Coordinates of N, CA, C and O in Angstrom, one line a residue:
M1 N 236.3 190.3 233.8 CA 235.0 190.0 234.4 C 234.1 191.2 234.2 O 234.5 192.3 234.4
N2 N 232.8 191.0 233.9 CA 231.9 192.0 233.7 C 231.0 192.1 235.0 O 230.6 191.0 235.5
V3 N 230.7 193.3 235.4 CA 229.8 193.5 236.6 C 228.8 194.6 236.2 O 229.1 195.6 235.7
A4 N 227.5 194.3 236.5 CA 226.4 195.2 236.2 C 226.0 195.9 237.5 O 225.9 195.3 238.6
V5 N 225.6 197.2 237.3 CA 225.1 198.0 238.4 C 223.8 198.7 237.9 O 223.9 199.4 236.9
P6 N 222.7 198.6 238.6 CA 221.5 199.3 238.2 C 221.6 200.8 238.4 O 222.1 201.2 239.4
I7 N 221.2 201.5 237.4 CA 221.2 203.0 237.4 C 219.9 203.6 236.9 O 219.1 202.9 236.3
D8 N 219.6 204.8 237.3 CA 218.4 205.4 236.9 C 218.6 206.2 235.6 O 219.7 206.2 235.0
E9 N 217.6 207.0 235.2 CA 217.6 207.8 233.9 C 218.8 208.8 233.9 O 219.3 209.1 232.9
E10 N 219.2 209.3 235.1 CA 220.2 210.3 235.3 C 221.6 209.6 235.5 O 222.6 210.3 235.8
L11 N 221.6 208.3 235.3 CA 222.9 207.5 235.5 C 223.4 207.5 236.9 O 224.6 207.4 237.1
I12 N 222.5 207.6 237.9 CA 222.8 207.6 239.3 C 222.4 206.2 239.8 O 221.4 205.6 239.4
L13 N 223.2 205.7 240.8 CA 222.9 204.4 241.4 C 221.4 204.2 241.7 O 220.9 205.0 242.4
Y14 N 220.8 203.1 241.2 CA 219.4 202.8 241.5 C 219.3 201.9 242.7 O 219.8 200.8 242.7
R15 N 218.7 202.4 243.7 CA 218.7 201.7 245.0 C 217.6 200.7 245.2 O 217.5 200.0 246.2
Y16 N 216.7 200.6 244.2 CA 215.5 199.7 244.4 C 215.7 198.4 243.6 O 216.8 198.1 243.1
N17 N 214.6 197.6 243.5 CA 214.7 196.4 242.8 C 215.3 196.5 241.4 O 214.8 197.2 240.6
P18 N 216.4 195.8 241.1 CA 217.1 196.0 239.8 C 216.2 195.6 238.6 O 216.3 196.1 237.5
Y19 N 215.2 194.7 238.9 CA 214.3 194.4 237.8 C 213.5 195.6 237.3 O 213.2 195.7 236.1
T20 N 213.3 196.6 238.1 CA 212.6 197.8 237.7 C 213.6 199.0 237.4 O 213.1 200.1 237.1
A21 N 214.9 198.7 237.4 CA 215.8 199.8 237.0 C 215.7 200.2 235.6 O 215.5 199.3 234.7
P22 N 215.8 201.5 235.3 CA 215.8 201.9 233.9 C 217.0 201.4 233.0 O 216.8 201.1 231.9
K23 N 218.1 201.4 233.7 CA 219.4 201.0 232.9 C 220.3 200.2 233.8 O 220.1 200.2 235.0
F24 N 221.4 199.7 233.2 CA 222.5 199.1 233.9 C 223.8 199.6 233.4 O 224.0 199.7 232.2
A25 N 224.7 200.0 234.3 CA 226.0 200.3 233.9 C 226.8 199.0 234.0 O 226.7 198.3 235.0
V26 N 227.5 198.7 232.9 CA 228.3 197.5 232.8 C 229.8 197.8 232.9 O 230.3 198.6 232.1
Y27 N 230.5 197.3 233.9 CA 231.9 197.6 234.1 C 232.7 196.3 233.8 O 232.2 195.2 234.0
Y28 N 233.9 196.6 233.2 CA 234.8 195.5 233.0 C 235.9 195.6 234.1 O 236.5 196.7 234.2
I29 N 236.2 194.6 234.8 CA 237.2 194.6 235.8 C 238.4 193.7 235.3 O 238.1 192.5 234.9
S30 N 239.6 194.2 235.4 CA 240.7 193.4 234.9 C 241.9 193.6 235.9 O 241.8 194.5 236.8
G31 N 242.9 192.8 235.7 CA 244.1 192.9 236.5 C 244.3 191.7 237.4 O 243.7 190.7 237.2
D32 N 245.2 191.9 238.4 CA 245.5 190.8 239.3 C 245.4 191.3 240.7 O 245.0 192.5 240.9
K33 N 245.9 190.6 241.7 CA 245.7 191.0 243.1 C 246.4 192.3 243.4 O 246.0 193.0 244.3
T34 N 247.5 192.6 242.7 CA 248.2 193.9 243.0 C 247.9 195.0 242.2 O 248.2 196.2 242.5
D35 N 247.2 194.8 241.1 CA 246.9 195.9 240.1 C 245.5 195.6 239.5 O 245.4 195.0 238.4
V36 N 244.5 196.1 240.1 CA 243.1 195.9 239.6 C 242.6 197.2 239.0 O 242.8 198.3 239.6
S37 N 241.9 197.2 237.9 CA 241.3 198.4 237.3 C 239.9 198.0 236.9 O 239.6 196.9 236.6
F38 N 239.0 199.0 236.8 CA 237.7 198.8 236.3 C 237.4 200.0 235.3 O 237.8 201.1 235.5
T39 N 236.6 199.6 234.3 CA 236.2 200.6 233.2 C 234.7 200.4 232.9 O 234.3 199.3 232.8
L40 N 234.0 201.5 232.8 CA 232.6 201.5 232.4 C 232.7 201.2 230.9 O 233.2 202.0 230.1
T41 N 232.1 200.0 230.5 CA 232.1 199.6 229.1 C 230.9 200.0 228.3 O 230.9 200.2 227.2
S42 N 229.7 200.0 229.1 CA 228.5 200.3 228.4 C 227.4 200.7 229.4 O 227.4 200.3 230.6
I43 N 226.4 201.4 228.9 CA 225.1 201.6 229.6 C 224.1 200.9 228.8 O 223.9 201.2 227.6
V44 N 223.4 200.0 229.4 CA 222.4 199.1 228.7 C 221.0 199.5 229.2 O 220.8 199.5 230.5
D45 N 220.1 199.7 228.3 CA 218.7 199.9 228.7 C 218.1 198.6 229.2 O 218.4 197.5 228.7
N46 N 217.2 198.7 230.2 CA 216.5 197.6 230.7 C 215.2 197.4 229.9 O 214.3 198.2 230.1
P47 N 215.1 196.5 229.0 CA 213.9 196.4 228.1 C 212.6 196.2 229.0 O 211.6 196.6 228.6
R48 N 212.7 195.5 230.1 CA 211.6 195.3 230.9 C 211.1 196.6 231.5 O 209.9 196.8 231.7
Y49 N 212.0 197.5 231.8 CA 211.6 198.8 232.3 C 210.9 199.6 231.2 O 209.8 200.2 231.5
L50 N 211.4 199.5 230.0 CA 210.8 200.2 228.9 C 209.4 199.7 228.6 O 208.4 200.4 228.4
Y51 N 209.3 198.3 228.7 CA 208.0 197.7 228.5 C 207.0 197.9 229.6 O 205.8 198.2 229.3
K52 N 207.4 197.9 230.8 CA 206.5 198.1 231.9 C 206.5 199.5 232.6 O 205.9 199.7 233.6
E53 N 207.1 200.4 231.9 CA 207.3 201.8 232.5 C 206.1 202.3 233.2 O 206.2 202.8 234.3
N54 N 204.9 202.2 232.6 CA 203.7 202.8 233.2 C 203.0 201.8 234.0 O 201.9 202.1 234.6
K55 N 203.5 200.6 234.1 CA 202.7 199.5 234.8 C 203.4 199.0 236.0 O 202.9 198.0 236.6
I56 N 204.6 199.5 236.3 CA 205.4 198.9 237.5 C 204.7 199.3 238.8 O 204.4 200.5 239.0
K57 N 204.4 198.4 239.6 CA 203.8 198.6 240.9 C 204.8 199.0 241.9 O 206.0 198.6 241.9
N58 N 204.4 199.8 242.9 CA 205.3 200.3 243.9 C 205.9 199.1 244.7 O 207.1 199.1 245.1
I59 N 205.1 198.0 244.9 CA 205.6 196.9 245.7 C 206.8 196.2 244.9 O 207.7 195.6 245.5
E60 N 206.7 196.3 243.6 CA 207.8 195.7 242.8 C 209.1 196.6 242.9 O 210.2 196.0 243.0
V61 N 208.9 197.9 242.8 CA 210.0 198.8 242.9 C 210.7 198.6 244.3 O 211.9 198.6 244.4
M62 N 209.9 198.6 245.3 CA 210.4 198.5 246.7 C 210.8 197.0 247.1 O 211.4 196.8 248.1
C63 N 210.6 196.1 246.2 CA 210.9 194.7 246.4 C 210.2 194.2 247.6 O 210.8 193.5 248.5
E64 N 208.9 194.4 247.7 CA 208.1 194.0 248.9 C 207.0 193.1 248.5 O 205.9 193.1 249.1
C65 N 207.2 192.3 247.5 CA 206.2 191.4 247.1 C 205.9 190.3 248.1 O 206.8 189.8 248.7
D66 N 204.6 190.0 248.4 CA 204.3 189.0 249.4 C 204.6 187.6 248.9 O 204.9 187.4 247.7
T67 N 204.6 186.7 249.8 CA 204.9 185.3 249.5 C 204.1 184.7 248.4 O 204.6 184.0 247.5
E68 N 202.8 185.1 248.3 CA 201.9 184.6 247.3 C 202.4 185.0 245.9 O 202.5 184.2 245.0
I69 N 202.7 186.3 245.8 CA 203.1 186.9 244.5 C 204.5 186.2 244.1 O 204.7 185.9 243.0
Q70 N 205.4 186.1 245.1 CA 206.7 185.5 244.8 C 206.6 184.1 244.3 O 207.5 183.7 243.6
N71 N 205.6 183.4 244.6 CA 205.4 182.0 244.2 C 204.7 181.9 242.9 O 204.6 180.8 242.3
E72 N 204.2 183.0 242.3 CA 203.4 182.9 241.0 C 204.5 182.7 239.9 O 205.5 183.4 239.9
I73 N 204.2 181.8 239.0 CA 205.1 181.4 237.9 C 205.4 182.6 237.1 O 206.5 182.8 236.6
E74 N 204.4 183.5 236.8 CA 204.6 184.7 236.0 C 205.6 185.6 236.6 O 206.5 186.1 236.0
H75 N 205.5 185.8 237.9 CA 206.5 186.7 238.7 C 207.9 186.1 238.6 O 208.9 186.8 238.4
I76 N 208.0 184.8 238.7 CA 209.3 184.1 238.7 C 209.9 184.3 237.3 O 211.1 184.7 237.1
C77 N 209.1 184.0 236.3 CA 209.6 184.1 234.9 C 209.9 185.5 234.5 O 210.8 185.7 233.6
E78 N 209.3 186.5 235.0 CA 209.6 187.9 234.6 C 211.1 188.2 234.9 O 211.7 189.0 234.2
H79 N 211.6 187.7 235.9 CA 213.0 188.0 236.3 C 214.0 187.4 235.3 O 215.1 187.9 235.2
Y80 N 213.6 186.5 234.5 CA 214.5 185.9 233.5 C 214.8 186.9 232.4 O 215.8 186.8 231.6
A81 N 214.0 188.0 232.2 CA 214.2 189.0 231.3 C 215.6 189.7 231.5 O 216.3 190.1 230.6
L82 N 216.0 189.8 232.8 CA 217.3 190.4 233.1 C 218.5 189.6 232.6 O 219.5 190.1 232.3
V83 N 218.3 188.3 232.4 CA 219.3 187.4 231.9 C 219.7 187.9 230.5 O 220.9 187.9 230.1
E84 N 218.7 188.3 229.7 CA 219.0 188.8 228.3 C 219.7 190.1 228.4 O 220.5 190.4 227.5
T85 N 219.5 190.9 229.4 CA 220.2 192.2 229.5 C 221.6 192.1 230.1 O 222.5 192.8 229.6
I86 N 221.7 191.4 231.2 CA 223.0 191.4 231.9 C 223.6 190.0 232.1 O 224.5 189.7 232.9
G87 N 223.1 189.0 231.3 CA 223.6 187.6 231.4 C 225.0 187.4 231.1 O 225.6 186.4 231.4
N88 N 225.7 188.4 230.4 CA 227.1 188.3 230.1 C 228.0 188.8 231.3 O 229.2 188.8 231.2
C89 N 227.3 189.2 232.4 CA 228.0 189.7 233.6 C 228.2 188.5 234.6 O 227.4 187.6 234.6
S90 N 229.3 188.6 235.4 CA 229.5 187.6 236.4 C 228.8 188.0 237.7 O 228.4 187.2 238.5
Y91 N 228.6 189.3 237.9 CA 227.9 189.8 239.1 C 227.0 191.0 238.8 O 227.2 191.7 237.8
L92 N 225.9 191.0 239.6 CA 225.0 192.2 239.7 C 225.2 192.8 241.1 O 225.0 192.0 242.0
L93 N 225.5 194.0 241.2 CA 225.6 194.7 242.5 C 224.2 195.4 242.7 O 223.8 196.2 241.8
A94 N 223.6 195.1 243.8 CA 222.2 195.7 244.0 C 222.0 195.9 245.5 O 222.5 195.2 246.4
D95 N 221.1 196.9 245.8 CA 220.8 197.2 247.2 C 219.6 196.3 247.6 O 219.6 195.7 248.7
K96 N 218.5 196.3 246.9 CA 217.3 195.5 247.2 C 217.0 194.5 246.1 O 217.1 194.9 244.9
F97 N 216.8 193.3 246.5 CA 216.4 192.3 245.5 C 215.7 191.1 246.2 O 215.9 190.9 247.4
C98 N 214.9 190.4 245.5 CA 214.1 189.3 246.1 C 214.8 188.0 245.8 O 215.8 187.9 245.0
N99 N 214.4 187.0 246.4 CA 214.9 185.6 246.2 C 214.8 185.2 244.8 O 215.6 184.5 244.2
N100 N 213.6 185.6 244.2 CA 213.4 185.2 242.8 C 214.5 185.7 241.9 O 215.0 185.0 241.0
L101 N 214.8 187.0 242.0 CA 215.8 187.6 241.2 C 217.2 186.9 241.5 O 217.9 186.6 240.5
S102 N 217.5 186.7 242.7 CA 218.8 186.1 243.0 C 218.9 184.7 242.5 O 219.9 184.3 241.8
N103 N 217.8 183.9 242.6 CA 217.8 182.5 242.1 C 217.9 182.5 240.6 O 218.5 181.7 240.0
T104 N 217.1 183.4 239.9 CA 217.1 183.4 238.5 C 218.5 183.7 237.9 O 219.0 183.1 237.0
L105 N 219.1 184.8 238.5 CA 220.4 185.2 238.0 C 221.4 184.1 238.3 O 222.3 183.8 237.5
K106 N 221.3 183.5 239.5 CA 222.2 182.4 239.9 C 222.2 181.3 238.9 O 223.2 180.7 238.5
N107 N 220.9 180.9 238.4 CA 220.8 179.9 237.4 C 221.4 180.2 236.1 O 221.8 179.3 235.3
A108 N 221.6 181.5 235.8 CA 222.2 182.0 234.6 C 223.7 182.3 234.8 O 224.4 182.8 233.9
G109 N 224.3 182.0 236.0 CA 225.7 182.2 236.3 C 226.0 183.6 236.7 O 227.2 184.0 236.7
V110 N 225.0 184.4 237.1 CA 225.3 185.8 237.6 C 225.0 185.8 239.1 O 223.9 185.4 239.6
T111 N 226.0 186.2 239.9 CA 225.9 186.3 241.4 C 225.4 187.7 241.7 O 226.0 188.6 241.3
V112 N 224.4 187.8 242.6 CA 224.0 189.1 243.1 C 224.8 189.4 244.4 O 224.9 188.6 245.3
F113 N 225.4 190.6 244.4 CA 226.2 191.0 245.5 C 225.5 192.3 246.1 O 225.2 193.2 245.4
K114 N 225.2 192.2 247.4 CA 224.5 193.3 248.1 C 225.4 194.5 248.3 O 226.5 194.4 248.7
I115 N 224.8 195.7 247.9 CA 225.5 196.9 248.1 C 225.1 197.5 249.4 O 223.9 197.6 249.7
P116 N 226.1 197.9 250.2 CA 225.8 198.5 251.5 C 225.0 199.8 251.3 O 225.3 200.5 250.4
T117 N 224.2 200.1 252.2 CA 223.3 201.3 252.2 C 224.1 202.6 252.1 O 223.7 203.6 251.5
I118 N 225.3 202.6 252.6 CA 226.1 203.9 252.7 C 226.8 204.2 251.3 O 227.2 205.3 251.1
I119 N 226.8 203.2 250.4 CA 227.3 203.4 249.0 C 226.3 204.3 248.2 O 225.2 203.9 248.1
K120 N 226.8 205.3 247.6 CA 225.9 206.3 246.9 C 226.1 206.4 245.4 O 225.3 206.9 244.7
T121 N 227.3 205.8 244.9 CA 227.5 205.9 243.4 C 227.9 204.5 242.9 O 228.3 203.6 243.6
A122 N 227.7 204.4 241.6 CA 228.1 203.1 240.9 C 229.6 202.8 241.1 O 230.0 201.7 241.3
D123 N 230.4 203.8 240.9 CA 231.8 203.6 241.0 C 232.2 203.2 242.4 O 233.0 202.3 242.6
L124 N 231.6 203.8 243.4 CA 231.9 203.3 244.8 C 231.4 201.9 245.0 O 232.0 201.1 245.8
A125 N 230.3 201.5 244.4 CA 229.8 200.2 244.5 C 230.8 199.2 244.0 O 231.0 198.1 244.6
I126 N 231.4 199.5 242.8 CA 232.4 198.7 242.2 C 233.6 198.6 243.2 O 234.1 197.5 243.4
Q127 N 234.1 199.7 243.7 CA 235.2 199.7 244.6 C 234.9 198.9 245.8 O 235.8 198.1 246.3
N128 N 233.7 199.0 246.4 CA 233.4 198.2 247.6 C 233.4 196.7 247.3 O 233.8 195.9 248.1
F129 N 232.8 196.4 246.1 CA 232.8 195.0 245.7 C 234.2 194.5 245.6 O 234.5 193.4 246.0
L130 N 235.2 195.2 245.0 CA 236.5 194.8 244.8 C 237.2 194.6 246.2 O 237.9 193.6 246.4
I131 N 237.0 195.5 247.1 CA 237.6 195.4 248.4 C 237.0 194.2 249.1 O 237.8 193.4 249.7
G132 N 235.7 194.0 249.1 CA 235.1 192.8 249.7 C 235.6 191.5 249.1 O 235.9 190.6 249.8
A133 N 235.7 191.5 247.8 CA 236.2 190.3 247.1 C 237.7 190.0 247.5 O 238.1 188.8 247.8
F134 N 238.5 191.0 247.6 CA 239.9 190.9 248.0 C 240.0 190.3 249.4 O 240.7 189.3 249.7
Y135 N 239.2 190.8 250.4 CA 239.3 190.3 251.8 C 238.7 188.9 251.9 O 239.2 188.1 252.6
A136 N 237.6 188.7 251.1 CA 237.0 187.3 251.2 C 237.9 186.3 250.7 O 238.0 185.2 251.2
N137 N 238.7 186.6 249.7 CA 239.7 185.7 249.1 C 240.9 185.5 249.9 O 241.7 184.5 249.7
N138 N 241.2 186.4 250.8 CA 242.5 186.4 251.6 C 242.3 186.1 253.1 O 243.3 185.9 253.8
I139 N 241.1 186.0 253.6 CA 240.9 185.6 255.0 C 241.2 184.1 255.1 O 240.7 183.3 254.4
Q140 N 242.0 183.8 256.1 CA 242.4 182.4 256.3 C 241.8 181.9 257.6 O 241.5 180.7 257.7
N141 N 241.5 182.7 258.6 CA 241.0 182.2 259.8 C 240.1 183.3 260.5 O 240.5 184.4 260.5
I142 N 239.0 182.9 260.9 CA 238.1 183.8 261.6 C 237.9 183.4 263.1 O 237.6 182.2 263.4
N143 N 238.3 184.3 264.0 CA 238.1 184.0 265.4 C 236.9 184.7 265.9 O 236.8 185.9 265.8
H144 N 236.0 183.9 266.5 CA 234.8 184.5 267.0 C 235.0 185.0 268.4 O 235.7 184.3 269.2
A145 N 234.4 186.2 268.7 CA 234.6 186.7 270.1 C 233.7 185.9 271.0 O 232.7 185.4 270.7
S146 N 234.2 185.7 272.2 CA 233.5 184.8 273.2 C 232.7 185.7 274.2 O 233.1 186.8 274.5

């Protein structure tokens, strides 16, 4: 399984809207329940970042587009550019993302997984994802506190 993580020019975890990320680290995860490993397979440039480098608005970076902008067809279509870049991945791990990004990638078979704020590196993001997936797959019963 391939997993993408947005990174900046210095190859550090990019905490903002993945659509505006300079690059993506693509990891390959293999193994089974008892022996899981992950490997960085490539660093991919985000062509939309290169194209819009001097035109990206702060509200796009911070993922704070208002409802009117989010409903514009151009804004919705812009997110499909990421499918060309990370469409071979099963997951995108991201801190901030809008519904348009999530829906676009979902339509392409890529699930967006929220990175907790305390995670500071791409490797830790992958490890957190693996731990979360393990527990999600193994929980059999949830008892709610009364």
